[in-house]
């Protein structure tokens, strides 16, 4: 049975993962039964992810402008080496990298279409697109960004249409199951429940979890809006997209340590600093290993002496969450003080800016920013004096 297409084939992963799982299962149907077919299924998925990984490295290198070496953060990522093969999340990260590449090449509609497909691989893409829309408002390119959103919606519907035609209840049932599911142990809500259970306190039920998660997502949207519209200088596209994706990962009720693969390509473009990125990856890896040891009592039927208890897992999960929030903080600092941003110091502008680098109409800019006007990134890229001034801590020109 193919996930989403066949009735009675439950699948708790997003739609695109169902497509990939169904296709790879069909390709390995002649490999025998039982363990042999399972091994062939894993091997084929692993081979596809390896190819997608290599393509992603090339895309990041081509999108990074002069700093092509920043793609090494993706090529040699310990997080990807350890977790890329435990889920289909890397497909979403690769599609987002492709969309950013197209956007940087001013192929806005095609970028929107890829974003739409990526949204069926992981929901964080919705917040990435929102970040772009907000930057479009900031720069006076609202119409172009709305066209991109429309292209994303059309692509999303085209991928979803065959499922809705063949098995209409499949996608609504997936959404219902998602809302009705318990929070993962790695989420802040699951961690609160583990702590409450340990202390004998009442925990969060599904309704309370959904309500709290919704409130935090709304706070995230307001935070992104404030950063996009009110920083002294327009944030770089990758910076705001990383804050959007990382923020969603922190507040999502279904977050898992392998969701960190979403962030690695964005980090290479937004915060290409090896030391903080490697510290963050060490925290994520610790969280991943702790989760495997914590779940091994049930999944692996291991004895207590070969597993870990809840307090140790909670400490690892908390360390990973704090590390992710620290990277968000560093990104926000770079937005407010561009002199800390190694990309702006080296190249001057936004290598991924695409149409956002074009100067908007004077009337549109006045409507968006009032009496203030930002220096366009198109002018920034040709102004070494501007970069030197920023490095010295001066304000952006008004």
CSV table of C-alpha atoms in Angstrom, one decimal:
chain,number,residue,atom,x,y,z
A,1,UNK,CA,0.0,0.0,0.0
A,2,UNK,CA,1.2,3.5,-0.9
A,3,UNK,CA,0.9,6.1,1.9
A,4,UNK,CA,-1.9,8.6,1.5
A,5,UNK,CA,-3.0,7.0,-1.8
A,6,UNK,CA,-4.3,3.7,-0.4
A,7,UNK,CA,-7.0,3.5,2.2
A,8,UNK,CA,-6.0,1.9,5.5
A,9,UNK,CA,-2.3,2.9,5.1
A,10,UNK,CA,-1.7,5.3,8.0
A,11,UNK,CA,1.5,7.4,7.7
A,12,UNK,CA,2.6,9.9,10.4
A,13,UNK,CA,5.0,11.8,8.1
A,14,UNK,CA,4.2,14.7,5.7
A,15,UNK,CA,2.8,14.1,2.3
A,16,UNK,CA,6.1,14.4,0.3
A,17,UNK,CA,7.6,11.8,2.6
A,18,UNK,CA,4.7,9.6,1.8
A,19,UNK,CA,5.4,10.0,-1.9
A,20,UNK,CA,9.1,9.2,-1.5
A,21,UNK,CA,8.3,6.2,0.8
A,22,UNK,CA,5.8,4.8,-1.7
A,23,UNK,CA,8.0,5.2,-4.7
A,24,UNK,CA,11.1,3.6,-3.0
A,25,UNK,CA,8.9,0.8,-1.6
A,26,UNK,CA,7.6,0.1,-5.2
A,27,UNK,CA,11.2,0.2,-6.6
A,28,UNK,CA,12.3,-2.4,-4.0
A,29,UNK,CA,9.3,-4.7,-4.3
A,30,UNK,CA,11.3,-7.4,-6.1
A,31,UNK,CA,13.9,-7.6,-3.3
A,32,UNK,CA,12.2,-10.3,-1.5
A,33,UNK,CA,10.2,-10.3,1.7
A,34,UNK,CA,10.9,-9.4,5.3
A,35,UNK,CA,14.4,-8.2,6.4
A,36,UNK,CA,15.8,-8.3,2.8
A,37,UNK,CA,13.2,-5.9,1.5
A,38,UNK,CA,13.5,-3.6,4.5
A,39,UNK,CA,17.3,-3.5,4.0
A,40,UNK,CA,16.8,-2.7,0.3
A,41,UNK,CA,14.3,0.0,1.2
A,42,UNK,CA,16.7,1.7,3.6
A,43,UNK,CA,19.6,1.4,1.2
A,44,UNK,CA,17.7,3.1,-1.6
A,45,UNK,CA,16.5,5.9,0.6
A,46,UNK,CA,20.0,6.4,2.0
A,47,UNK,CA,21.4,6.5,-1.6
A,48,UNK,CA,18.8,9.1,-2.6
A,49,UNK,CA,19.6,11.2,0.5
A,50,UNK,CA,23.3,11.1,-0.3
A,51,UNK,CA,22.7,12.4,-3.8
A,52,UNK,CA,20.4,15.1,-2.5
A,53,UNK,CA,23.0,16.0,0.1
A,54,UNK,CA,25.7,16.5,-2.6
A,55,UNK,CA,23.3,18.6,-4.6
A,56,UNK,CA,22.5,20.7,-1.5
A,57,UNK,CA,26.2,21.4,-0.9
A,58,UNK,CA,26.6,22.6,-4.5
A,59,UNK,CA,23.4,24.8,-4.2
A,60,UNK,CA,24.7,26.4,-0.9
A,61,UNK,CA,28.1,27.0,-2.5
A,62,UNK,CA,26.5,28.7,-5.5
A,63,UNK,CA,24.1,30.7,-3.3
A,64,UNK,CA,26.7,31.9,-0.8
A,65,UNK,CA,28.2,34.5,-3.2
A,66,UNK,CA,31.9,35.1,-2.6
A,67,UNK,CA,31.9,32.9,0.5
A,68,UNK,CA,31.6,29.5,-1.4
A,69,UNK,CA,33.7,27.8,1.4
A,70,UNK,CA,30.7,28.2,3.8
A,71,UNK,CA,29.1,25.2,2.0
A,72,UNK,CA,31.6,23.1,4.0
A,73,UNK,CA,29.3,23.6,7.0
A,74,UNK,CA,26.8,21.4,5.1
A,75,UNK,CA,29.3,19.0,3.5
A,76,UNK,CA,31.0,18.1,6.8
A,77,UNK,CA,28.1,18.6,9.3
A,78,UNK,CA,28.2,16.0,12.1
A,79,UNK,CA,24.5,16.4,12.6
A,80,UNK,CA,23.8,15.4,9.0
A,81,UNK,CA,26.2,12.5,9.2
A,82,UNK,CA,24.4,11.2,12.2
A,83,UNK,CA,20.8,12.0,11.6
A,84,UNK,CA,20.2,12.5,7.9
A,85,UNK,CA,19.3,8.9,7.4
A,86,UNK,CA,16.7,8.5,10.2
A,87,UNK,CA,13.9,10.5,8.5
A,88,UNK,CA,12.9,12.2,5.3
A,89,UNK,CA,13.6,15.7,6.7
A,90,UNK,CA,16.6,16.3,4.5
A,91,UNK,CA,14.4,16.4,1.5
A,92,UNK,CA,12.7,19.5,2.9
A,93,UNK,CA,16.1,21.1,3.7
A,94,UNK,CA,17.3,20.4,0.1
A,95,UNK,CA,14.2,21.8,-1.5
A,96,UNK,CA,14.5,25.0,0.6
A,97,UNK,CA,18.2,25.3,-0.5
A,98,UNK,CA,17.0,25.0,-4.1
A,99,UNK,CA,14.3,27.6,-3.6
A,100,UNK,CA,16.8,30.0,-2.1
A,101,UNK,CA,19.2,29.4,-5.0
A,102,UNK,CA,16.4,30.2,-7.5
A,103,UNK,CA,15.3,33.3,-5.5
A,104,UNK,CA,18.9,34.6,-5.5
A,105,UNK,CA,18.9,34.1,-9.3
A,106,UNK,CA,15.7,36.2,-9.4
A,107,UNK,CA,13.6,33.3,-10.5
A,108,UNK,CA,11.0,34.3,-8.0
A,109,UNK,CA,8.0,32.3,-9.3
A,110,UNK,CA,10.0,29.1,-9.6
A,111,UNK,CA,11.4,29.7,-6.1
A,112,UNK,CA,7.8,29.9,-4.9
A,113,UNK,CA,6.8,26.7,-6.6
A,114,UNK,CA,9.7,24.9,-4.9
A,115,UNK,CA,8.8,26.4,-1.6
A,116,UNK,CA,5.2,25.1,-2.1
A,117,UNK,CA,6.5,21.5,-2.7
A,118,UNK,CA,8.9,21.8,0.3
A,119,UNK,CA,6.0,22.8,2.5
A,120,UNK,CA,4.6,19.3,2.0
A,121,UNK,CA,7.8,17.9,3.3
A,122,UNK,CA,8.1,19.9,6.5
A,123,UNK,CA,5.8,22.6,7.9
A,124,UNK,CA,8.6,25.0,8.9
A,125,UNK,CA,8.7,26.1,5.2
A,126,UNK,CA,5.5,28.1,5.9
A,127,UNK,CA,7.4,30.3,8.3
A,128,UNK,CA,10.4,30.6,5.9
A,129,UNK,CA,8.0,31.9,3.2
A,130,UNK,CA,6.4,34.3,5.7
A,131,UNK,CA,9.9,35.7,6.4
A,132,UNK,CA,10.4,36.4,2.7
A,133,UNK,CA,6.9,38.0,2.5
A,134,UNK,CA,7.8,40.3,5.5
A,135,UNK,CA,11.1,41.3,3.8
A,136,UNK,CA,9.1,42.1,0.7
A,137,UNK,CA,6.9,44.5,2.7
A,138,UNK,CA,10.0,46.1,4.2
A,139,UNK,CA,11.7,46.7,0.8
A,140,UNK,CA,8.5,47.7,-1.1
A,141,UNK,CA,8.3,44.5,-3.1
A,142,UNK,CA,5.0,43.2,-1.7
A,143,UNK,CA,3.5,42.4,-5.1
A,144,UNK,CA,6.4,40.2,-6.1
A,145,UNK,CA,6.4,38.4,-2.8
A,146,UNK,CA,2.6,37.8,-3.1
A,147,UNK,CA,3.2,36.4,-6.6
A,148,UNK,CA,5.8,34.0,-5.1
A,149,UNK,CA,3.3,33.0,-2.4
A,150,UNK,CA,0.7,32.3,-5.1
A,151,UNK,CA,3.1,30.2,-7.0
A,152,UNK,CA,3.8,28.2,-3.8
A,153,UNK,CA,0.1,27.7,-3.2
A,154,UNK,CA,-0.4,26.4,-6.7
A,155,UNK,CA,2.5,24.0,-6.5
A,156,UNK,CA,1.3,22.8,-3.1
A,157,UNK,CA,-2.2,22.1,-4.6
A,158,UNK,CA,-0.8,20.3,-7.6
A,159,UNK,CA,1.2,17.9,-5.5
A,160,UNK,CA,-1.7,17.3,-3.2
A,161,UNK,CA,-4.3,17.0,-5.9
A,162,UNK,CA,-3.7,13.4,-6.9
A,163,UNK,CA,-4.1,12.3,-3.2
A,164,UNK,CA,-7.3,14.3,-2.8
A,165,UNK,CA,-8.6,12.7,-6.0
A,166,UNK,CA,-7.7,9.1,-5.2
A,167,UNK,CA,-8.2,9.1,-1.4
A,168,UNK,CA,-9.9,12.4,-0.3
A,169,UNK,CA,-9.9,11.6,3.5
A,170,UNK,CA,-6.2,10.9,3.6
A,171,UNK,CA,-4.8,14.4,4.0
A,172,UNK,CA,-7.6,15.7,6.4
A,173,UNK,CA,-7.0,12.5,8.5
A,174,UNK,CA,-3.3,13.3,8.6
A,175,UNK,CA,-4.0,16.8,9.9
A,176,UNK,CA,-6.5,15.5,12.5
A,177,UNK,CA,-4.0,12.9,13.7
A,178,UNK,CA,-1.3,15.6,13.9
A,179,UNK,CA,-3.5,17.8,16.1
A,180,UNK,CA,-4.6,14.8,18.2
A,181,UNK,CA,-1.1,13.5,18.8
A,182,UNK,CA,0.8,13.7,22.0
A,183,UNK,CA,3.8,16.0,22.1
A,184,UNK,CA,7.2,14.4,21.4
A,185,UNK,CA,9.5,13.9,24.3
A,186,UNK,CA,12.0,16.3,22.7
A,187,UNK,CA,9.5,19.2,22.6
A,188,UNK,CA,9.2,21.7,25.4
A,189,UNK,CA,5.7,20.3,26.1
A,190,UNK,CA,6.8,16.7,26.2
A,191,UNK,CA,9.7,17.7,28.5
A,192,UNK,CA,7.2,19.4,30.8
A,193,UNK,CA,5.1,16.3,30.9
A,194,UNK,CA,8.1,14.1,31.7
A,195,UNK,CA,9.1,16.4,34.5
A,196,UNK,CA,5.6,16.6,35.8
A,197,UNK,CA,5.3,12.8,35.8
A,198,UNK,CA,8.6,12.5,37.6
A,199,UNK,CA,7.5,15.0,40.3
A,200,UNK,CA,3.9,13.7,40.6
A,201,UNK,CA,2.4,16.8,39.1
A,202,UNK,CA,-0.5,17.0,36.5
A,203,UNK,CA,0.8,17.2,32.9
A,204,UNK,CA,-0.4,18.9,29.8
A,205,UNK,CA,-3.1,17.2,27.9
A,206,UNK,CA,-3.4,17.4,24.1
A,207,UNK,CA,-5.7,20.4,24.2
A,208,UNK,CA,-3.5,22.4,26.5
A,209,UNK,CA,-0.5,21.5,24.4
A,210,UNK,CA,-2.1,22.6,21.2
A,211,UNK,CA,-3.2,25.9,22.8
A,212,UNK,CA,0.2,26.7,24.2
A,213,UNK,CA,1.9,25.8,21.0
A,214,UNK,CA,-0.5,28.0,19.0
A,215,UNK,CA,0.2,30.9,21.4
A,216,UNK,CA,4.0,30.5,21.0
A,217,UNK,CA,3.7,30.3,17.2
A,218,UNK,CA,1.7,33.6,17.2
A,219,UNK,CA,4.5,35.1,19.3
A,220,UNK,CA,7.0,33.8,16.8
A,221,UNK,CA,5.1,35.5,13.9
A,222,UNK,CA,5.0,38.8,15.8
A,223,UNK,CA,8.8,38.5,16.5
A,224,UNK,CA,9.6,37.8,12.9
A,225,UNK,CA,7.4,40.8,11.9
A,226,UNK,CA,9.3,43.1,14.3
A,227,UNK,CA,12.7,41.9,13.1
A,228,UNK,CA,11.7,42.2,9.4
A,229,UNK,CA,10.2,45.7,9.6
A,230,UNK,CA,11.9,47.5,12.5
A,231,UNK,CA,15.6,46.6,12.6
A,232,UNK,CA,17.8,49.6,11.8
A,233,UNK,CA,19.0,47.9,8.6
A,234,UNK,CA,17.1,45.3,6.6
A,235,UNK,CA,18.1,41.8,7.7
A,236,UNK,CA,19.7,39.5,5.2
A,237,UNK,CA,17.2,37.0,3.8
A,238,UNK,CA,19.0,33.9,5.2
A,239,UNK,CA,19.2,35.5,8.7
A,240,UNK,CA,15.4,36.0,9.0
A,241,UNK,CA,14.7,32.6,7.4
A,242,UNK,CA,17.0,30.9,9.9
A,243,UNK,CA,15.3,32.6,12.8
A,244,UNK,CA,11.9,31.5,11.4
A,245,UNK,CA,12.9,27.9,11.0
A,246,UNK,CA,14.8,27.6,14.3
A,247,UNK,CA,12.0,29.4,16.2
A,248,UNK,CA,9.5,26.9,14.7
A,249,UNK,CA,11.7,24.0,15.7
A,250,UNK,CA,11.9,25.3,19.3
A,251,UNK,CA,8.1,25.7,19.8
A,252,UNK,CA,6.8,22.9,17.6
A,253,UNK,CA,5.1,20.2,19.6
A,254,UNK,CA,6.4,17.4,17.4
A,255,UNK,CA,10.0,18.5,17.3
A,256,UNK,CA,12.7,15.8,17.2
A,257,UNK,CA,16.5,16.2,17.3
A,258,UNK,CA,16.8,15.2,13.6
A,259,UNK,CA,14.7,18.2,12.7
A,260,UNK,CA,18.0,20.1,13.1
A,261,UNK,CA,18.8,19.0,9.5
A,262,UNK,CA,16.4,21.8,8.4
A,263,UNK,CA,18.7,24.4,9.9
A,264,UNK,CA,22.1,23.3,8.6
A,265,UNK,CA,21.9,24.8,5.1
A,266,UNK,CA,20.3,27.9,6.5
A,267,UNK,CA,23.1,28.3,9.1
A,268,UNK,CA,25.7,28.1,6.4
A,269,UNK,CA,24.2,31.2,4.8
A,270,UNK,CA,23.0,33.0,7.9
A,271,UNK,CA,25.7,32.4,10.5
A,272,UNK,CA,28.8,30.9,8.9
A,273,UNK,CA,30.8,30.7,12.1
A,274,UNK,CA,32.4,27.4,12.8
A,275,UNK,CA,32.7,27.6,16.6
A,276,UNK,CA,29.1,28.4,17.6
A,277,UNK,CA,27.8,26.1,14.9
A,278,UNK,CA,29.9,23.2,16.0
A,279,UNK,CA,29.0,23.8,19.7
A,280,UNK,CA,25.3,23.7,18.6
A,281,UNK,CA,25.8,20.5,16.6
A,282,UNK,CA,27.5,18.9,19.6
A,283,UNK,CA,24.4,19.7,21.7
A,284,UNK,CA,22.1,18.3,19.0
A,285,UNK,CA,24.1,15.1,18.7
A,286,UNK,CA,24.0,14.7,22.5
A,287,UNK,CA,20.2,15.2,22.5
A,288,UNK,CA,19.9,12.6,19.7
A,289,UNK,CA,22.0,10.0,21.5
A,290,UNK,CA,20.1,10.6,24.7
A,291,UNK,CA,16.8,10.2,23.0
A,292,UNK,CA,17.9,6.8,21.5
A,293,UNK,CA,19.0,5.6,24.9
A,294,UNK,CA,15.9,6.9,26.6
A,295,UNK,CA,13.6,5.2,24.1
A,296,UNK,CA,15.6,2.0,24.0
A,297,UNK,CA,13.8,0.7,27.1
A,298,UNK,CA,10.7,0.3,24.9
A,299,UNK,CA,11.9,0.2,21.3
A,300,UNK,CA,15.0,-1.9,21.9
A,301,UNK,CA,13.7,-3.9,24.9
A,302,UNK,CA,16.9,-3.0,26.8
A,303,UNK,CA,17.4,-3.3,30.5
A,304,UNK,CA,17.6,-0.2,32.6
A,305,UNK,CA,21.4,-0.5,33.0
A,306,UNK,CA,21.8,-0.1,29.2
A,307,UNK,CA,19.5,2.9,28.9
A,308,UNK,CA,19.1,6.3,30.6
A,309,UNK,CA,16.5,7.7,32.8
A,310,UNK,CA,14.3,10.8,32.2
A,311,UNK,CA,16.4,13.4,34.1
A,312,UNK,CA,19.5,12.7,31.9
A,313,UNK,CA,17.4,12.9,28.7
A,314,UNK,CA,15.8,16.1,29.9
A,315,UNK,CA,19.2,17.7,30.5
A,316,UNK,CA,20.3,16.8,27.0
A,317,UNK,CA,17.1,18.1,25.4
A,318,UNK,CA,17.4,21.3,27.4
A,319,UNK,CA,21.0,21.8,26.3
A,320,UNK,CA,20.0,21.4,22.6
A,321,UNK,CA,17.1,23.8,23.0
A,322,UNK,CA,19.3,26.4,24.7
A,323,UNK,CA,22.0,26.0,22.0
A,324,UNK,CA,19.4,26.6,19.3
A,325,UNK,CA,18.1,29.7,21.1
A,326,UNK,CA,21.7,30.9,21.4
A,327,UNK,CA,22.1,30.7,17.6
A,328,UNK,CA,18.9,32.6,17.2
A,329,UNK,CA,20.3,35.3,19.6
A,330,UNK,CA,23.5,35.5,17.6
A,331,UNK,CA,21.6,36.0,14.4
A,332,UNK,CA,19.4,38.7,15.9
A,333,UNK,CA,22.5,40.4,17.2
A,334,UNK,CA,24.0,40.4,13.7
A,335,UNK,CA,20.8,42.0,12.4
A,336,UNK,CA,21.0,44.9,14.8
A,337,UNK,CA,24.8,45.3,14.7
A,338,UNK,CA,25.9,44.4,11.1
A,339,UNK,CA,29.5,44.8,12.0
A,340,UNK,CA,29.3,41.4,13.7
A,341,UNK,CA,27.9,39.8,10.5
A,342,UNK,CA,30.9,38.1,8.7
A,343,UNK,CA,28.9,38.0,5.4
A,344,UNK,CA,28.2,41.7,5.3
A,345,UNK,CA,31.8,42.4,6.2
A,346,UNK,CA,33.1,40.3,3.4
A,347,UNK,CA,30.6,40.9,0.6
A,348,UNK,CA,28.8,44.0,1.7
A,349,UNK,CA,25.3,43.1,0.8
A,350,UNK,CA,22.9,40.1,0.7
A,351,UNK,CA,24.1,37.4,-1.7
A,352,UNK,CA,20.7,35.7,-1.6
A,353,UNK,CA,18.6,39.0,-1.9
A,354,UNK,CA,17.4,38.5,-5.4
A,355,UNK,CA,14.6,40.9,-6.3
A,356,UNK,CA,14.7,42.3,-2.8
A,357,UNK,CA,17.9,44.1,-4.0
A,358,UNK,CA,16.0,46.1,-6.6
A,359,UNK,CA,15.1,49.6,-5.5
A,360,UNK,CA,11.3,50.0,-4.9
A,361,UNK,CA,9.2,52.8,-6.2
A,362,UNK,CA,9.5,56.0,-4.1
A,363,UNK,CA,5.9,56.0,-3.2
A,364,UNK,CA,5.9,52.4,-2.0
A,365,UNK,CA,9.0,52.9,0.1
A,366,UNK,CA,7.5,56.0,1.7
A,367,UNK,CA,4.4,54.0,2.5
A,368,UNK,CA,6.3,51.2,4.1
A,369,UNK,CA,9.0,53.1,6.1
A,370,UNK,CA,7.6,56.6,6.4
A,371,UNK,CA,10.3,59.3,6.6
A,372,UNK,CA,13.1,56.7,7.0
A,373,UNK,CA,14.6,54.9,4.0
A,374,UNK,CA,17.1,52.0,4.1
A,375,UNK,CA,20.1,51.9,2.0
A,376,UNK,CA,19.4,49.4,-0.8
A,377,UNK,CA,21.5,46.3,-0.9
A,378,UNK,CA,22.3,47.0,-4.5
A,379,UNK,CA,24.2,50.1,-3.4
A,380,UNK,CA,25.7,48.3,-0.4
A,381,UNK,CA,27.5,45.7,-2.5
A,382,UNK,CA,29.6,48.4,-4.2
A,383,UNK,CA,30.5,50.5,-1.2
A,384,UNK,CA,33.6,49.4,0.7
A,385,UNK,CA,33.5,52.6,2.6
A,386,UNK,CA,30.0,51.6,3.9
A,387,UNK,CA,31.3,48.2,5.0
A,388,UNK,CA,34.2,49.9,6.9
A,389,UNK,CA,31.8,52.3,8.5
A,390,UNK,CA,29.6,49.4,9.7
A,391,UNK,CA,32.5,47.5,11.0
A,392,UNK,CA,33.3,50.5,13.1
A,393,UNK,CA,29.8,50.5,14.5
A,394,UNK,CA,28.3,53.4,12.7
A,395,UNK,CA,24.5,53.5,11.9
A,396,UNK,CA,23.3,52.6,8.4
A,397,UNK,CA,22.5,55.7,6.2
A,398,UNK,CA,19.0,57.0,6.3
